[in-house]
Amino acid sequence: MASGDNPALFSPYKLGNFNLSHRVVLAPMTRCRALNSVPNDALSEYYRQRATAGGFLITEGTMISPTSAG
């Protein structure tokens, strides 16, 4: 999608104390990349690759039980 297709989506937005440079948000997807429930380098790299300046990422959902991770 080009930024001209939806200018509001790529315009700045103030969310509480956060000044976002656009309105695209990465929602938590529970990737299960934290071995033994401890964040590691792979998890850090996963979010580093998706981060943008002035963007908003919500990291990892919460498992409802130990067996829900697969």
Coordinates of C-alpha atoms in Angstrom, one line a residue:
M1 CA 0.0 0.0 0.0
A2 CA 1.4 3.4 -1.0
S3 CA 1.2 6.2 1.6
G4 CA -1.0 8.2 -0.8
D5 CA -3.7 5.4 -0.7
N6 CA -4.7 6.3 2.8
P7 CA -2.9 9.5 4.1
A8 CA -4.6 9.2 7.6
L9 CA -3.0 5.8 8.2
F10 CA 0.5 7.3 7.7
S11 CA -0.1 10.6 9.6
P12 CA 1.2 11.3 13.1
Y13 CA -1.0 10.4 16.1
K14 CA -0.7 11.2 19.8
L15 CA -1.6 8.2 22.0
G16 CA -1.6 9.4 25.6
N17 CA 2.1 10.3 26.3
F18 CA 3.3 8.7 23.0
N19 CA 3.8 10.6 19.8
L20 CA 3.5 8.1 17.0
S21 CA 4.8 9.0 13.5
H22 CA 2.0 6.8 11.9
R23 CA -1.0 4.8 12.9
V24 CA 0.2 1.3 12.0
V25 CA 0.4 -0.9 15.1
L26 CA 1.9 -4.4 15.5
A27 CA -0.5 -6.3 17.7
P28 CA 0.7 -9.1 20.1
M29 CA 0.8 -12.4 18.3
T30 CA 2.3 -14.8 20.9
R31 CA 5.1 -16.1 18.8
C32 CA 6.4 -18.3 21.6
R33 CA 10.0 -17.3 21.0
A34 CA 10.9 -16.9 24.7
L35 CA 12.3 -20.2 25.7
N36 CA 11.2 -21.2 29.3
S37 CA 9.2 -17.9 29.4
V38 CA 12.5 -15.9 29.4
P39 CA 13.0 -13.4 26.5
N40 CA 16.2 -14.1 24.5
D41 CA 18.2 -12.8 21.6
A42 CA 15.8 -14.4 19.0
L43 CA 12.8 -12.6 20.5
S44 CA 14.8 -9.3 20.6
E45 CA 15.8 -9.7 17.0
Y46 CA 12.2 -10.5 15.9
Y47 CA 10.9 -7.2 17.3
R48 CA 14.0 -5.2 16.2
Q49 CA 13.2 -6.3 12.6
R50 CA 9.7 -5.0 12.9
A51 CA 10.3 -1.7 14.8
T52 CA 10.0 1.7 13.1
A53 CA 10.9 5.1 14.4
G54 CA 7.9 6.5 16.1
G55 CA 6.0 3.3 15.7
F56 CA 4.0 1.2 18.3
L57 CA 4.6 -2.5 19.0
I58 CA 2.6 -4.5 21.5
T59 CA 4.8 -7.5 22.5
E60 CA 3.6 -11.1 23.1
G61 CA 0.3 -12.1 24.4
T62 CA 0.0 -14.3 27.6
M63 CA -0.5 -18.0 27.5
I64 CA -3.6 -19.2 29.3
S65 CA -1.9 -22.4 30.4
P66 CA 1.5 -24.1 30.0
T67 CA 0.1 -26.5 27.3
S68 CA -1.3 -23.7 25.2
A69 CA 2.2 -22.9 23.7
G70 CA 2.0 -26.1 21.7

